[in-house]
Short mmCIF file of C-alpha atoms in Angstrom, two decimals:
data_model
loop_
_atom_site.label_atom_id
_atom_site.label_comp_id
_atom_site.label_asym_id
_atom_site.label_seq_id
_atom_site.Cartn_x
_atom_site.Cartn_y
_atom_site.Cartn_z
CA MET A 1229 -111.44 65.71 -110.62
CA SER A 1230 -110.75 61.81 -111.70
CA THR A 1231 -107.77 63.05 -113.38
CA GLN A 1232 -106.84 65.45 -110.02
CA THR A 1233 -106.75 61.50 -108.34
CA ALA A 1234 -105.20 60.20 -110.42
CA SER A 1235 -102.20 62.17 -110.97
CA SER A 1236 -102.30 63.02 -106.60
CA ALA A 1237 -101.93 59.01 -105.88
CA ALA A 1238 -99.43 57.66 -108.81
CA PRO A 1239 -96.64 59.36 -106.42
CA ALA A 1240 -97.75 57.48 -103.90
CA ALA A 1241 -97.27 54.00 -105.82
CA PRO A 1242 -93.58 54.19 -105.91
CA ALA A 1243 -93.29 55.43 -102.21
CA ALA A 1244 -95.58 52.02 -101.05
CA GLU A 1245 -93.13 50.23 -104.24
CA GLU A 1246 -89.70 51.70 -101.69
CA LYS A 1247 -91.33 51.33 -98.15
CA THR A 1248 -92.27 47.32 -98.89
CA GLY A 1249 -89.05 47.06 -100.68
CA ARG A 1250 -86.99 48.10 -98.21
CA SER A 1251 -89.33 46.60 -95.32
CA LEU A 1252 -88.37 42.86 -97.14
CA THR A 1253 -84.77 43.92 -97.32
CA LEU A 1254 -84.65 44.04 -93.43
CA ILE A 1255 -86.75 41.28 -92.84
CA ALA A 1256 -84.12 39.12 -95.13
CA VAL A 1257 -81.14 40.90 -93.40
CA LEU A 1258 -82.56 40.16 -89.38
CA LEU A 1259 -83.62 36.60 -90.51
CA ALA A 1260 -80.07 36.16 -91.82
CA VAL A 1261 -78.74 37.87 -88.63
CA PHE A 1262 -80.53 35.30 -86.79
CA VAL A 1263 -78.62 32.29 -87.91
CA VAL A 1264 -75.47 33.12 -87.12
CA PRO A 1265 -75.01 33.96 -83.51
CA MET A 1266 -77.62 31.31 -82.94
CA SER A 1267 -74.73 28.75 -84.09
CA ILE A 1268 -72.43 30.40 -82.23
CA SER A 1269 -74.35 30.19 -79.32
CA GLY A 1270 -76.08 26.07 -79.73
CA THR A 1271 -73.44 24.24 -81.57
CA ALA A 1272 -72.20 23.21 -78.39
CA VAL A 1273 -75.15 22.24 -77.46
CA ALA A 1274 -74.55 19.01 -79.84
CA LEU A 1275 -70.97 18.59 -79.65
CA PRO A 1276 -71.91 15.47 -77.11
CA ASP A 1277 -73.71 13.84 -79.75
CA ILE A 1278 -71.31 14.96 -82.70
CA GLY A 1279 -68.59 13.34 -81.18
CA VAL A 1280 -70.38 10.36 -80.57
CA SER A 1281 -71.55 9.85 -84.19
CA THR A 1282 -68.22 10.74 -85.58
CA HIS A 1283 -65.85 8.23 -82.40
CA ALA A 1284 -63.95 12.48 -82.64
CA GLU A 1285 -61.31 12.99 -79.42
CA LEU A 1286 -61.52 15.60 -77.99
CA ALA A 1287 -59.29 18.58 -80.03
CA PRO A 1288 -61.18 18.26 -83.02
CA LEU A 1289 -64.51 18.00 -81.54
CA GLN A 1290 -64.20 21.01 -79.55
CA TRP A 1291 -62.28 23.53 -83.29
CA VAL A 1292 -66.77 22.11 -84.72
CA VAL A 1293 -67.38 25.80 -82.48
CA ASN A 1294 -63.86 27.43 -83.18
CA ALA A 1295 -62.95 27.06 -86.57
CA PHE A 1296 -66.48 28.99 -86.70
CA ASN A 1297 -65.15 31.63 -84.49
CA VAL A 1298 -61.80 32.00 -85.89
CA ALA A 1299 -62.87 32.27 -89.55
CA PHE A 1300 -65.39 34.54 -88.20
CA ALA A 1301 -63.48 36.88 -86.89
CA CYS A 1302 -60.85 36.90 -90.05
CA PHE A 1303 -62.95 37.79 -92.06
CA THR A 1304 -65.56 40.06 -91.11
CA LEU A 1305 -63.34 42.77 -92.31
CA VAL A 1306 -62.21 41.54 -95.46
CA TRP A 1307 -65.65 41.20 -96.43
CA GLY A 1308 -67.05 45.25 -95.49
CA SER A 1309 -63.96 46.15 -97.61
CA VAL A 1310 -64.55 43.74 -100.51
CA ALA A 1311 -68.60 45.16 -100.08
CA ASP A 1312 -67.70 48.59 -100.77
CA ILE A 1313 -65.57 47.80 -104.23
CA ILE A 1314 -68.28 44.84 -105.73
CA GLY A 1315 -71.88 45.86 -104.29
CA ARG A 1316 -72.96 45.01 -100.99
CA VAL A 1317 -76.04 43.26 -102.40
CA LYS A 1318 -73.59 40.97 -104.43
CA ALA A 1319 -71.21 40.18 -100.99
CA PHE A 1320 -74.27 39.57 -98.58
CA ALA A 1321 -75.89 37.53 -101.21
CA ALA A 1322 -72.60 35.29 -101.76
CA GLY A 1323 -72.19 35.07 -97.96
CA ALA A 1324 -75.51 33.46 -97.22
CA ALA A 1325 -74.61 31.34 -100.09
CA ILE A 1326 -71.44 30.40 -98.73
CA TYR A 1327 -72.83 29.96 -95.12
CA ALA A 1328 -75.78 28.36 -96.43
CA ALA A 1329 -73.48 25.51 -98.20
CA ALA A 1330 -71.95 24.56 -95.28
CA SER A 1331 -74.31 24.31 -93.19
CA LEU A 1332 -75.80 21.61 -95.54
CA ALA A 1333 -72.45 20.18 -95.82
CA SER A 1334 -72.33 20.09 -91.85
CA ALA A 1335 -75.62 18.13 -91.72
CA PHE A 1336 -73.67 15.58 -94.31
CA ALA A 1337 -70.82 15.35 -92.83
CA THR A 1338 -69.36 11.61 -91.71
CA ASP A 1339 -66.13 12.60 -90.29
CA VAL A 1340 -65.47 15.43 -87.58
CA LEU A 1341 -62.62 16.94 -89.69
CA TRP A 1342 -65.27 17.66 -92.70
CA LEU A 1343 -67.17 19.30 -89.81
CA ASP A 1344 -64.53 21.21 -88.99
CA ALA A 1345 -63.78 22.28 -92.73
CA ALA A 1346 -67.54 23.01 -93.09
CA ARG A 1347 -67.97 24.93 -89.43
CA ALA A 1348 -64.40 27.60 -90.99
CA LEU A 1349 -66.71 27.60 -94.30
CA ALA A 1350 -69.94 28.90 -92.02
CA GLY A 1351 -68.09 31.38 -90.80
CA ILE A 1352 -66.56 33.20 -93.78
CA GLY A 1353 -69.93 33.07 -95.02
CA GLY A 1354 -71.70 34.34 -91.13
CA ALA A 1355 -68.39 37.33 -91.83
CA ALA A 1356 -70.09 38.15 -94.74
CA ILE A 1357 -74.07 38.38 -93.40
CA PHE A 1358 -72.72 40.40 -90.22
CA SER A 1359 -70.56 42.88 -92.57
CA CYS A 1360 -72.65 43.42 -95.49
CA GLY A 1361 -75.91 43.30 -93.53
CA ALA A 1362 -75.44 46.60 -91.60
CA ALA A 1363 -73.85 48.17 -94.31
CA ILE A 1364 -77.30 47.37 -96.43
CA VAL A 1365 -79.09 48.54 -93.20
CA SER A 1366 -77.22 51.37 -92.85
CA THR A 1367 -77.68 52.71 -96.79
CA ILE A 1368 -81.19 51.97 -96.97
CA PHE A 1369 -82.02 53.54 -93.81
CA GLU A 1370 -82.09 57.53 -92.39
CA GLY A 1371 -82.83 58.98 -89.20
CA PRO A 1372 -85.31 57.89 -86.75
CA ALA A 1373 -86.25 54.71 -89.08
CA ARG A 1374 -82.25 54.06 -89.49
CA ALA A 1375 -82.42 53.71 -85.47
CA LYS A 1376 -84.76 51.15 -85.06
CA ALA A 1377 -83.95 49.60 -87.77
CA PHE A 1378 -80.57 48.94 -86.21
CA ALA A 1379 -82.69 48.54 -82.60
CA TYR A 1380 -84.09 45.50 -84.56
CA PHE A 1381 -80.54 44.30 -85.90
CA GLY A 1382 -79.04 44.62 -82.39
CA THR A 1383 -82.76 42.57 -80.61
CA VAL A 1384 -81.96 39.97 -83.59
CA ALA A 1385 -78.91 39.26 -82.86
CA GLY A 1386 -79.09 39.04 -79.04
CA VAL A 1387 -82.42 36.85 -79.84
CA GLY A 1388 -80.57 34.43 -81.55
CA VAL A 1389 -77.01 33.96 -78.44
CA ALA A 1390 -80.31 33.21 -76.08
CA LEU A 1391 -82.13 30.77 -78.14
CA GLY A 1392 -79.67 29.38 -79.68
CA PRO A 1393 -78.72 27.13 -76.89
CA SER A 1394 -82.87 26.15 -76.72
CA LEU A 1395 -83.29 25.57 -79.96
CA SER A 1396 -80.24 23.65 -80.81
CA GLY A 1397 -80.99 21.41 -77.82
CA ALA A 1398 -84.46 20.79 -78.75
CA LEU A 1399 -83.25 19.88 -82.50
CA VAL A 1400 -80.64 17.28 -80.85
CA GLN A 1401 -83.49 15.80 -78.86
CA THR A 1402 -85.67 15.68 -81.67
CA LEU A 1403 -83.41 15.20 -85.10
CA GLY A 1404 -80.71 14.84 -84.02
CA TRP A 1405 -77.39 16.41 -84.40
CA ARG A 1406 -77.26 17.20 -88.55
CA TRP A 1407 -80.59 18.98 -88.43
CA VAL A 1408 -78.76 22.14 -86.29
CA PHE A 1409 -76.67 22.37 -89.58
CA ALA A 1410 -79.54 21.49 -91.78
CA VAL A 1411 -82.65 24.12 -90.29
CA HIS A 1412 -79.16 26.91 -90.66
CA ALA A 1413 -79.18 26.29 -94.64
CA ILE A 1414 -83.13 26.02 -95.10
CA ALA A 1415 -83.35 29.77 -93.13
CA LEU A 1416 -80.40 31.20 -95.78
CA VAL A 1417 -82.60 29.75 -98.70
CA VAL A 1418 -84.94 31.76 -98.08
CA VAL A 1419 -82.57 34.70 -97.31
CA LEU A 1420 -81.11 34.32 -101.30
CA ILE A 1421 -84.74 34.02 -102.62
CA ALA A 1422 -84.92 37.51 -101.28
CA VAL A 1423 -82.05 39.10 -102.82
CA PRO A 1424 -83.85 40.68 -105.89
CA ALA A 1425 -86.17 42.11 -103.54
CA ILE A 1426 -83.10 43.64 -101.61
CA SER A 1427 -81.30 44.78 -105.12
CA LYS A 1428 -84.37 46.69 -105.98
CA ALA A 1429 -83.98 48.60 -102.90
CA MET A 1430 -80.81 49.37 -102.71
CA PRO A 1431 -78.27 52.34 -104.28
CA VAL A 1432 -75.95 51.84 -106.24
CA THR A 1433 -72.52 52.08 -103.40
CA ARG A 1434 -69.73 49.68 -105.43
CA SER A 1435 -66.72 51.81 -104.99
CA THR A 1436 -65.50 52.82 -109.34
CA GLY A 1437 -62.45 52.18 -110.12
CA ALA A 1438 -61.36 50.17 -107.11
CA ARG A 1439 -59.45 46.46 -106.39
CA ILE A 1440 -60.21 44.01 -103.88
CA ASP A 1441 -56.91 44.02 -101.74
CA PHE A 1442 -55.72 40.68 -101.49
CA ALA A 1443 -52.04 41.14 -100.46
CA GLY A 1444 -54.04 43.10 -97.13
CA SER A 1445 -56.12 40.76 -96.93
CA ALA A 1446 -53.91 37.98 -96.87
CA LEU A 1447 -51.97 39.54 -94.49
CA PHE A 1448 -54.75 40.40 -92.22
CA VAL A 1449 -56.81 37.10 -92.72
CA VAL A 1450 -52.96 35.65 -91.48
CA ALA A 1451 -51.92 37.81 -88.79
CA MET A 1452 -56.36 36.96 -87.13
CA VAL A 1453 -55.47 33.37 -87.73
CA LEU A 1454 -52.06 32.96 -85.62
CA LEU A 1455 -54.24 36.15 -82.48
CA THR A 1456 -57.60 33.78 -82.64
CA THR A 1457 -55.74 30.55 -82.37
CA ALA A 1458 -53.36 31.72 -79.61
CA ILE A 1459 -57.02 32.44 -77.75
CA VAL A 1460 -58.30 29.39 -78.40
CA GLN A 1461 -55.33 27.83 -77.44
CA GLY A 1462 -54.36 29.44 -74.86
CA SER A 1463 -55.76 27.64 -71.40
CA GLN A 1464 -55.01 23.96 -73.34
CA TRP A 1465 -51.27 24.34 -74.32
CA GLY A 1466 -51.05 27.62 -71.17
CA TRP A 1467 -50.56 31.17 -71.97
CA GLY A 1468 -46.69 31.37 -71.31
CA SER A 1469 -46.04 28.17 -73.14
CA VAL A 1470 -43.76 28.43 -76.52
CA GLY A 1471 -46.09 27.74 -78.75
CA VAL A 1472 -48.76 30.88 -77.59
CA VAL A 1473 -46.09 32.92 -77.38
CA ALA A 1474 -44.70 31.83 -80.55
CA LEU A 1475 -48.03 32.40 -82.00
CA PHE A 1476 -48.87 35.68 -80.08
CA ALA A 1477 -45.81 37.39 -81.44
CA GLY A 1478 -46.65 36.10 -85.16
CA ALA A 1479 -50.12 38.36 -85.36
CA VAL A 1480 -47.54 41.50 -83.76
CA VAL A 1481 -45.05 41.28 -86.89
CA VAL A 1482 -48.08 40.05 -89.22
CA LEU A 1483 -50.10 43.13 -88.17
CA ALA A 1484 -47.21 45.37 -88.18
CA VAL A 1485 -46.63 44.38 -91.88
CA PHE A 1486 -49.97 45.23 -93.00
CA ALA A 1487 -50.74 48.54 -90.97
CA PHE A 1488 -47.38 49.65 -92.67
CA VAL A 1489 -49.52 47.61 -96.49
CA GLU A 1490 -52.00 49.54 -95.97
CA ASN A 1491 -49.85 53.10 -95.70
CA ARG A 1492 -48.91 52.65 -99.07
CA ARG A 1493 -51.80 51.33 -101.15
CA GLU A 1494 -54.26 53.25 -102.75
CA HIS A 1495 -57.36 51.66 -101.81
CA PRO A 1496 -56.52 49.63 -98.91
CA MET A 1497 -58.62 47.14 -96.97
CA LEU A 1498 -58.41 48.81 -94.34
CA ASP A 1499 -58.59 52.70 -94.49
CA LEU A 1500 -56.29 53.82 -91.35
CA SER A 1501 -57.68 56.87 -91.43
CA VAL A 1502 -60.43 56.35 -90.48
CA LEU A 1503 -59.39 55.31 -87.16
CA ARG A 1504 -58.03 58.44 -86.34
CA ASN A 1505 -61.58 59.50 -85.59
CA ARG A 1506 -61.77 59.25 -82.78
CA ARG A 1507 -66.07 58.94 -82.17
CA PHE A 1508 -65.80 56.38 -84.55
CA VAL A 1509 -63.67 54.35 -83.13
CA GLY A 1510 -64.79 55.31 -79.14
CA LEU A 1511 -67.74 53.40 -80.37
CA CYS A 1512 -66.72 50.61 -81.98
CA LEU A 1513 -64.79 49.71 -78.57
CA VAL A 1514 -68.14 49.89 -76.38
CA PRO A 1515 -68.99 46.37 -77.43
CA VAL A 1516 -65.24 45.80 -76.62
CA ALA A 1517 -66.46 46.57 -73.35
CA GLY A 1518 -69.42 44.48 -73.93
CA SER A 1519 -68.05 41.10 -74.26
CA ILE A 1520 -65.81 42.22 -70.80
CA GLY A 1521 -68.71 42.94 -68.39
CA PHE A 1522 -71.90 41.02 -70.45
CA VAL A 1523 -70.58 37.74 -72.58
CA THR A 1524 -68.03 36.41 -69.74
CA MET A 1525 -71.64 35.99 -67.20
CA LEU A 1526 -73.31 34.56 -69.89
CA THR A 1527 -71.01 32.46 -71.15
CA TYR A 1528 -69.58 30.92 -67.36
CA LEU A 1529 -72.10 32.08 -65.14
CA PRO A 1530 -74.05 29.21 -65.44
CA SER A 1531 -71.49 27.06 -64.57
CA TYR A 1532 -71.46 28.93 -61.14
CA LEU A 1533 -74.81 28.36 -60.92
CA THR A 1534 -73.96 24.79 -61.31
CA ALA A 1535 -71.56 23.90 -59.32
CA VAL A 1536 -71.58 26.51 -56.60
CA THR A 1537 -74.97 27.07 -56.16
CA GLY A 1538 -75.93 23.27 -56.58
CA ARG A 1539 -78.74 24.03 -59.12
CA ASP A 1540 -79.44 21.86 -61.90
CA THR A 1541 -79.18 22.65 -65.10
CA GLY A 1542 -82.71 23.24 -65.47
CA ALA A 1543 -82.95 25.54 -62.97
CA ALA A 1544 -79.79 27.45 -64.03
CA GLY A 1545 -81.13 28.11 -67.35
CA LEU A 1546 -84.75 29.46 -66.26
CA ILE A 1547 -82.66 32.08 -63.89
CA MET A 1548 -80.59 33.27 -67.23
CA VAL A 1549 -83.37 34.08 -68.52
CA LEU A 1550 -82.72 37.62 -66.13
CA LEU A 1551 -79.85 38.14 -68.17
CA THR A 1552 -80.85 37.77 -71.31
CA ALA A 1553 -84.41 39.05 -71.11
CA PRO A 1554 -82.68 42.65 -71.43
CA VAL A 1555 -81.15 41.79 -73.94
CA LEU A 1556 -84.14 41.62 -76.57
CA VAL A 1557 -85.92 44.52 -75.24
CA CYS A 1558 -83.67 47.46 -74.47
CA PRO A 1559 -82.19 47.83 -78.16
CA MET A 1560 -85.66 48.81 -78.98
CA LEU A 1561 -86.36 51.06 -76.08
CA ALA A 1562 -83.27 52.38 -76.87
CA ALA A 1563 -84.46 53.51 -79.76
CA LYS A 1564 -88.04 54.95 -79.19
CA LEU A 1565 -86.12 57.14 -76.19
CA VAL A 1566 -83.76 57.71 -79.26
CA THR A 1567 -86.64 59.44 -81.29
CA ARG A 1568 -88.28 60.37 -78.40
CA GLY A 1569 -85.23 63.35 -78.61
CA VAL A 1570 -82.63 61.37 -76.10
CA SER A 1571 -79.37 61.15 -76.57
CA ALA A 1572 -77.98 58.46 -78.24
CA LEU A 1573 -74.50 58.93 -76.38
CA THR A 1574 -75.46 59.53 -73.32
CA LEU A 1575 -78.35 56.45 -73.60
CA ILE A 1576 -74.60 54.56 -74.56
CA TYR A 1577 -73.19 56.22 -71.87
CA VAL A 1578 -75.61 54.93 -69.27
CA SER A 1579 -75.54 51.05 -70.99
CA LEU A 1580 -71.57 51.38 -69.86
CA ALA A 1581 -72.51 52.59 -66.16
CA CYS A 1582 -74.80 49.21 -66.14
CA LEU A 1583 -71.82 47.13 -67.55
CA ILE A 1584 -69.97 48.13 -64.16
CA VAL A 1585 -73.15 48.41 -61.71
CA GLY A 1586 -73.92 45.21 -62.73
CA ASP A 1587 -70.51 43.63 -62.16
CA VAL A 1588 -69.71 44.64 -58.89
CA ALA A 1589 -73.05 44.19 -58.39
CA LEU A 1590 -73.08 40.42 -58.90
CA THR A 1591 -70.50 39.90 -56.46
CA LEU A 1592 -73.30 39.58 -53.89
CA PHE A 1593 -73.47 35.89 -55.46
CA SER A 1594 -72.82 33.17 -52.72
CA PRO A 1595 -73.65 29.39 -52.61
CA ASP A 1596 -76.76 30.22 -50.87
CA ILE A 1597 -77.92 32.97 -52.21
CA ALA A 1598 -81.41 34.12 -52.85
CA ILE A 1599 -82.48 34.64 -56.29
CA ALA A 1600 -84.62 38.06 -55.78
CA VAL A 1601 -81.02 39.79 -54.04
CA VAL A 1602 -79.33 38.97 -57.32
CA ALA A 1603 -81.99 39.34 -59.66
CA VAL A 1604 -82.22 43.26 -60.19
CA PRO A 1605 -77.68 43.06 -60.44
CA MET A 1606 -78.17 40.52 -63.75
CA ILE A 1607 -80.85 42.33 -65.11
CA VAL A 1608 -78.77 45.91 -64.76
CA THR A 1609 -75.44 43.92 -66.60
CA GLY A 1610 -78.22 42.82 -69.79
CA ALA A 1611 -79.26 46.16 -69.66
CA GLY A 1612 -75.67 47.73 -70.07
CA MET A 1613 -75.66 45.19 -72.80
CA GLY A 1614 -78.53 45.69 -74.82
CA LEU A 1615 -78.93 49.13 -74.11
CA ALA A 1616 -75.95 49.76 -76.59
CA ALA A 1617 -76.59 46.70 -79.31
CA GLY A 1618 -77.76 47.81 -82.40
CA LEU A 1619 -78.00 51.24 -81.50
CA VAL A 1620 -73.87 51.85 -81.60
CA ASP A 1621 -73.44 49.78 -84.68
CA GLY A 1622 -75.95 52.78 -86.60
CA GLN A 1623 -74.27 55.34 -84.71
CA ALA A 1624 -70.56 54.50 -85.42
CA LEU A 1625 -71.92 53.89 -89.15
CA GLU A 1626 -72.61 57.76 -88.98
CA GLN A 1627 -69.20 59.02 -88.47
CA VAL A 1628 -67.84 57.60 -92.02
CA ASP A 1629 -68.23 58.00 -95.57
CA PRO A 1630 -70.86 56.19 -96.49
CA ALA A 1631 -69.12 54.12 -99.76
CA LYS A 1632 -67.41 52.84 -96.64
CA ALA A 1633 -69.61 51.89 -95.00
CA GLY A 1634 -69.27 48.07 -95.23
CA MET A 1635 -65.46 48.86 -94.16
CA ALA A 1636 -66.53 50.02 -91.37
CA ALA A 1637 -68.68 46.99 -90.20
CA GLY A 1638 -66.09 45.29 -90.86
CA PHE A 1639 -64.04 46.57 -88.37
CA LEU A 1640 -67.04 47.44 -86.19
CA ASN A 1641 -68.21 43.70 -86.21
CA THR A 1642 -64.40 42.86 -86.01
CA LEU A 1643 -63.51 43.72 -82.54
CA ARG A 1644 -67.16 42.66 -81.53
CA LEU A 1645 -66.19 38.55 -82.08
CA GLY A 1646 -62.43 38.74 -81.40
CA SER A 1647 -63.04 40.30 -78.16
CA GLU A 1648 -66.01 37.68 -77.12
CA ALA A 1649 -63.22 35.36 -77.74
CA ILE A 1650 -60.19 36.95 -76.14
CA ALA A 1651 -62.47 37.84 -73.23
CA VAL A 1652 -64.38 34.30 -72.74
CA ALA A 1653 -60.79 33.00 -73.05
CA VAL A 1654 -58.88 35.04 -70.45
CA TYR A 1655 -61.62 34.93 -68.24
CA GLY A 1656 -61.80 31.34 -68.18
CA SER A 1657 -57.70 30.82 -67.82
CA ALA A 1658 -58.15 33.63 -64.98
CA LEU A 1659 -60.82 31.81 -63.13
CA ALA A 1660 -58.35 28.63 -64.00
CA THR A 1661 -55.58 30.60 -62.13
CA VAL A 1662 -57.03 31.91 -59.12
CA LEU A 1663 -59.44 28.68 -58.51
CA GLY A 1664 -55.63 26.22 -59.06
CA SER A 1665 -53.55 28.84 -56.43
CA ASN A 1666 -56.55 28.80 -53.99
CA ILE A 1667 -56.71 24.72 -53.96
CA THR A 1668 -53.12 24.47 -53.21
CA ASP A 1669 -52.72 26.83 -50.97
CA GLY A 1670 -55.63 25.00 -49.02
CA ILE A 1671 -55.89 21.09 -50.61
CA GLY A 1672 -53.23 20.17 -47.83
CA ALA A 1673 -55.81 21.20 -44.96
CA HIS A 1674 -57.65 17.64 -45.70
CA ALA A 1675 -56.71 14.41 -44.62
CA GLY A 1676 -55.75 11.77 -47.90
CA ALA A 1677 -56.21 14.88 -50.59
CA SER A 1678 -54.10 15.18 -53.26
CA HIS A 1679 -53.14 15.78 -56.97
CA ALA A 1680 -53.77 18.98 -57.13
CA ALA A 1681 -53.65 20.08 -60.22
CA ARG A 1682 -55.89 17.46 -61.49
CA VAL A 1683 -58.44 18.51 -58.88
CA ALA A 1684 -58.45 21.85 -60.43
CA SER A 1685 -58.69 20.88 -63.84
CA GLN A 1686 -61.29 19.16 -62.98
CA ALA A 1687 -62.98 22.41 -60.87
CA ALA A 1688 -62.78 24.14 -63.11
CA GLY A 1689 -64.94 22.78 -65.35
CA GLY A 1690 -67.25 23.13 -63.69
CA ASP A 1691 -67.44 19.44 -62.44
CA LEU A 1692 -66.66 19.55 -58.72
CA ALA A 1693 -68.33 16.65 -57.63
CA ARG A 1694 -65.96 14.44 -59.94
CA ALA A 1695 -62.53 16.97 -58.29
CA ALA A 1696 -63.14 16.15 -54.72
CA GLU A 1697 -63.29 11.92 -55.98
CA VAL A 1698 -60.07 12.52 -57.84
CA SER A 1699 -58.63 14.65 -54.51
CA GLY A 1700 -58.60 11.03 -52.87
CA ALA A 1701 -59.85 13.10 -49.67
CA THR A 1702 -60.79 10.72 -46.58
CA ASP A 1703 -63.93 13.05 -45.50
CA ARG A 1704 -65.17 13.76 -49.52
CA GLN A 1705 -68.84 16.22 -48.20
CA GLY A 1706 -65.15 18.30 -46.08
CA PHE A 1707 -63.41 18.20 -49.17
CA LEU A 1708 -66.23 19.26 -51.46
CA ASP A 1709 -67.35 22.35 -49.30
CA PHE A 1710 -63.66 23.40 -49.93
CA LEU A 1711 -63.93 23.42 -53.37
CA THR A 1712 -67.40 24.82 -53.68
CA GLN A 1713 -65.66 27.87 -51.06
CA ALA A 1714 -62.84 27.79 -53.77
CA TYR A 1715 -64.60 28.23 -56.58
CA ASP A 1716 -66.94 31.23 -54.73
CA SER A 1717 -63.43 32.87 -54.00
CA ALA A 1718 -62.01 32.67 -57.27
CA PHE A 1719 -65.18 33.90 -59.18
CA HIS A 1720 -65.64 36.74 -57.02
CA ALA A 1721 -61.81 37.86 -57.99
CA VAL A 1722 -61.99 37.35 -60.95
CA LEU A 1723 -65.63 39.29 -61.38
CA TRP A 1724 -63.49 42.39 -59.49
CA GLY A 1725 -61.33 42.32 -62.66
CA LEU A 1726 -63.75 42.56 -65.06
CA ALA A 1727 -65.46 45.40 -62.93
CA VAL A 1728 -62.51 47.34 -63.18
CA ALA A 1729 -61.71 45.92 -67.03
CA CYS A 1730 -65.03 47.60 -67.68
CA LEU A 1731 -64.23 51.12 -65.85
CA VAL A 1732 -60.82 51.33 -67.62
CA LEU A 1733 -62.42 50.43 -71.32
CA CYS A 1734 -65.53 52.95 -70.41
CA ALA A 1735 -62.62 55.70 -69.60
CA VAL A 1736 -61.19 55.21 -73.05
CA VAL A 1737 -64.11 55.40 -74.52
CA PHE A 1738 -65.81 58.39 -72.93
CA ALA A 1739 -62.34 60.54 -73.45
CA LEU A 1740 -62.37 59.00 -77.45
CA LEU A 1741 -66.19 60.14 -77.63
CA ARG A 1742 -66.10 63.70 -75.70
CA GLY A 1743 -63.68 65.19 -78.04
CA GLY A 1744 -64.45 62.76 -81.54
CA ALA A 1745 -64.59 64.13 -84.86
CA ARG A 1746 -68.01 63.07 -86.70
CA ARG A 1747 -66.88 62.16 -89.70
CA VAL A 1748 -64.02 60.89 -91.84
CA THR A 1749 -64.67 61.09 -95.34
CA GLY A 1750 -61.65 60.24 -96.80
CA ARG A 1751 -57.80 59.30 -96.79
CA THR A 1752 -55.53 62.26 -95.78
CA SER A 1753 -52.28 62.85 -97.91
#
């Protein structure tokens, strides 16, 4: 009897140990994933204090945020490809170590250029965390467990974005801006301690005989640097300026050379045959719709609430919970629905529909609107982002050979972050353009008002009171009312543009997913 009990219990121990290893791996990956979006959304809160401390001018101060975003976008695909060659755990650990070291350097920075360089290095590490973290989750989990794990992945990323400004603000007010980066370093050190456990839980995934594609990686990084710099500087230099046009043209040329080189390499950084999988490409475009329909609102709706509706920043922050709360809840809801038999693609279609409907319904916003009226549109828009967050990652990585999961995750996250940068920059430029036109057309009707360009520039930043002061208008309150109406009109015009862009992109995604292949396992000759 005792012999039978011992023999039957023996297999349970390895199974329990394996489950514990997977759980610890997921916790470590999620902690690292939480830090990256928290850094992206929260660092901007510390900029005023950083500027005072380092005596920085505006341009280098803005690159505290931009340097991270540009480096992240440039290296996400590179890390995904490298991970498939050297091993995903090694690449993930390298990224976490780089991020921790860069965050520590940021905390001790004595001038803004040092800080800019450290933030760029952190962006490189963050790219590894996102690409390799998603690939690790995809490798060690299967079936319903994978769907649940990616739901946690999407939820934690959403929490990081949503809580980043609040947590960073609290650290700046209580301990100082340096602790914003010190906390990141501490969190990543904890992740590094868990690396041995992650290694035990991971099967061997390293490609044999493959070499790192240094030429392709260098070309891709150069192209992304040119592209993201053009996007970041477009609103400052002007989208039609010689510098911005030259950057865009350079990016197109380098990308063409990159495609030419990759097609002729035995082990390319980006296996272009994967892009012939329509279903994979369609799923990778879903986060782009989220960038257009949700991330732009997350970035600019607070300015509308303070500038047009007259609410203070605290009230605006509370209202924004209506937009962000669904991102915290819906990923797990989507995972539960999938385990109960609901098609993942159906939920993705619902998420896209929510983005379109939500953006259209947000046009209900007006200077005197009751929040109860727009609460449902805000929740619907947030649900459009939340239902697909995490779910789309798991679905996309299922479409490719597991040996290329790192590369696939890198491509997906490159589109995700790149589209966020583009969407936010284009929205800001479009708002400034429409608002400038509205002000130029109407400023002549107000006695004493002039300097339309300066007024428009100030108003586009959300400071309507300062814009009215700059104008020199005799009737200051009357001119402020005019600016409020001009901003409101521009906001609605751009919002309709977002809804149309979402509709077009959703049609493309539907067409790709409807006839897409299930999996591409290798290159075609």
